Amino acid sequence: MKHLVFVYGTLKENFPNFGKNQGIRVPGIFTTLERYPLYLMGERFSPCLIDTPGHGERVSGQVFEVDEAAFATMDTLERITEADGYQRVVLELEFVQDQDARTIKACSYLKQAAHCTTAMVRAGPLSEYTLGHATLYQQRS
């Protein structure tokens, strides 16, 4: 079975954890319909999309089609079984092509607000995680 996954951080093409992304990219840039806070968090400057819709910015990212094995690899990276890990959430996204806007739904990895404090925020809220932000990112040891 195939799934759509919206990636906004290190799993994007040409970003630090792209090697863990075994999906096939859906062409284009996708933006969340709802606003969400996207922050660089903690000593590792990890990009975190916080599950508080209506706050922050509309966030841009990429969409990939993944199978169960690719999903499992992403789940491990995002630590979905850990108490402070990310959770899979279905988001509505907008995609504009040739001045024609359409919406799709895709899973994404969001942090729960209870696991984030203001002291952890290094930058944001952001509307996009860029290659400049990625230079600050530190892999988990």
Coordinates of C-alpha atoms in Angstrom, one line a residue:
M1 CA 0.0 0.0 0.0
K2 CA 1.3 3.5 -0.9
H3 CA 1.0 6.5 1.4
L4 CA 1.7 10.2 0.9
V5 CA 4.1 11.9 3.4
F6 CA 4.6 15.6 3.7
V7 CA 8.2 16.4 4.7
Y8 CA 9.2 19.9 5.9
G9 CA 12.7 19.4 7.4
T10 CA 15.7 17.0 7.2
L11 CA 13.8 14.4 5.1
K12 CA 13.5 16.8 2.2
E13 CA 15.4 16.2 -1.0
N14 CA 19.1 17.3 -0.6
F15 CA 18.7 17.7 3.2
P16 CA 20.6 15.9 6.0
N17 CA 18.3 12.9 6.5
F18 CA 17.2 12.5 2.8
G19 CA 19.1 9.2 2.7
K20 CA 16.4 7.8 5.1
N21 CA 13.7 8.9 2.7
Q22 CA 13.0 6.0 0.4
G23 CA 9.9 7.6 -1.2
I24 CA 9.2 8.8 -4.7
R25 CA 8.9 12.6 -4.8
V26 CA 5.6 14.1 -6.0
P27 CA 6.7 17.1 -8.1
G28 CA 6.0 20.6 -6.7
I29 CA 6.0 22.5 -3.5
F30 CA 3.2 21.9 -1.0
T31 CA 2.0 24.2 1.7
T32 CA -0.1 23.4 4.8
L33 CA -3.6 24.8 4.5
E34 CA -3.6 25.6 8.2
R35 CA -0.9 27.5 10.0
Y36 CA 1.5 25.6 12.2
P37 CA 4.5 26.7 14.3
L38 CA 7.8 25.3 12.7
Y39 CA 10.8 25.8 15.0
L40 CA 14.4 24.9 15.1
M41 CA 14.6 23.2 18.5
G42 CA 17.2 22.2 21.1
E43 CA 21.0 21.8 20.9
R44 CA 20.7 19.8 17.6
F45 CA 18.6 22.6 15.9
S46 CA 16.0 20.0 14.9
P47 CA 13.1 21.2 12.7
C48 CA 9.9 20.6 14.7
L49 CA 6.4 21.2 13.4
I50 CA 4.2 21.6 16.5
D51 CA 0.7 20.2 16.5
T52 CA -1.0 23.5 17.3
P53 CA -3.0 24.3 14.2
G54 CA -3.9 28.0 13.8
H55 CA -0.6 29.2 15.2
G56 CA 2.7 30.0 13.3
E57 CA 2.9 30.1 9.5
R58 CA 1.7 28.1 6.6
V59 CA 4.6 25.7 6.1
S60 CA 6.1 24.7 2.8
G61 CA 7.6 21.3 2.1
Q62 CA 7.7 18.3 -0.2
V63 CA 5.5 15.3 -0.7
F64 CA 6.7 11.7 -1.2
E65 CA 4.9 8.5 -2.0
V66 CA 6.1 5.8 0.3
D67 CA 5.4 2.1 0.8
E68 CA 5.2 0.4 4.2
A69 CA 9.0 -0.3 4.4
A70 CA 9.8 3.4 3.7
F71 CA 7.2 4.5 6.2
A72 CA 8.8 2.2 8.8
T73 CA 12.2 3.7 8.2
M74 CA 10.8 7.3 8.6
D75 CA 8.9 6.2 11.8
T76 CA 12.2 4.9 13.3
L77 CA 14.0 8.2 12.5
E78 CA 11.2 10.3 13.9
R79 CA 11.0 8.0 17.0
I80 CA 7.2 7.7 16.9
T81 CA 7.3 5.0 19.6
E82 CA 9.2 7.2 22.1
A83 CA 7.2 9.4 24.5
D84 CA 8.9 12.5 23.3
G85 CA 9.0 11.5 19.6
Y86 CA 7.0 12.8 16.7
Q87 CA 3.5 11.6 15.9
R88 CA 2.1 10.9 12.5
V89 CA -0.7 13.4 11.8
V90 CA -2.8 13.8 8.6
L91 CA -2.5 17.4 7.2
E92 CA -4.3 19.2 4.4
L93 CA -1.9 20.6 1.9
E94 CA -2.3 23.1 -1.0
F95 CA -0.5 22.6 -4.3
V96 CA -0.5 25.3 -6.9
Q97 CA 0.2 24.2 -10.5
D98 CA -0.3 26.5 -13.5
Q99 CA -2.3 28.9 -11.4
D100 CA -4.7 26.0 -10.4
A101 CA -4.8 25.3 -6.7
R102 CA -5.8 22.0 -5.4
T103 CA -5.7 20.3 -2.0
I104 CA -4.5 16.8 -0.9
K105 CA -4.1 15.1 2.4
A106 CA -0.8 13.6 3.5
C107 CA 0.7 12.2 6.7
S108 CA 3.4 14.2 8.4
Y109 CA 5.5 14.1 11.6
L110 CA 4.5 16.6 14.3
K111 CA 5.7 17.2 17.8
Q112 CA 3.2 17.6 20.6
A113 CA 3.2 21.0 22.2
A114 CA 3.6 19.4 25.7
H115 CA 7.1 18.2 24.6
C116 CA 8.3 21.6 23.6
T117 CA 9.2 24.6 25.8
T118 CA 10.2 28.1 24.8
A119 CA 13.6 27.5 26.2
M120 CA 14.2 24.9 23.5
V121 CA 13.4 27.2 20.6
R122 CA 16.4 28.3 18.6
A123 CA 14.6 30.0 15.7
G124 CA 11.0 30.4 14.4
P125 CA 8.3 30.2 13.7
L126 CA 9.4 29.6 10.1
S127 CA 7.4 29.1 6.9
E128 CA 10.1 26.9 5.4
Y129 CA 13.1 24.9 6.5
T130 CA 16.0 26.0 4.2
L131 CA 19.4 24.6 3.4
G132 CA 20.8 27.5 5.5
H133 CA 18.9 26.1 8.5
A134 CA 20.1 22.6 7.7
T135 CA 23.7 23.7 8.2
L136 CA 22.9 24.2 11.9
Y137 CA 21.4 20.7 12.2
Q138 CA 23.3 18.1 14.2
Q139 CA 22.7 14.4 13.7
R140 CA 21.7 12.3 16.7
S141 CA 24.7 10.6 18.3

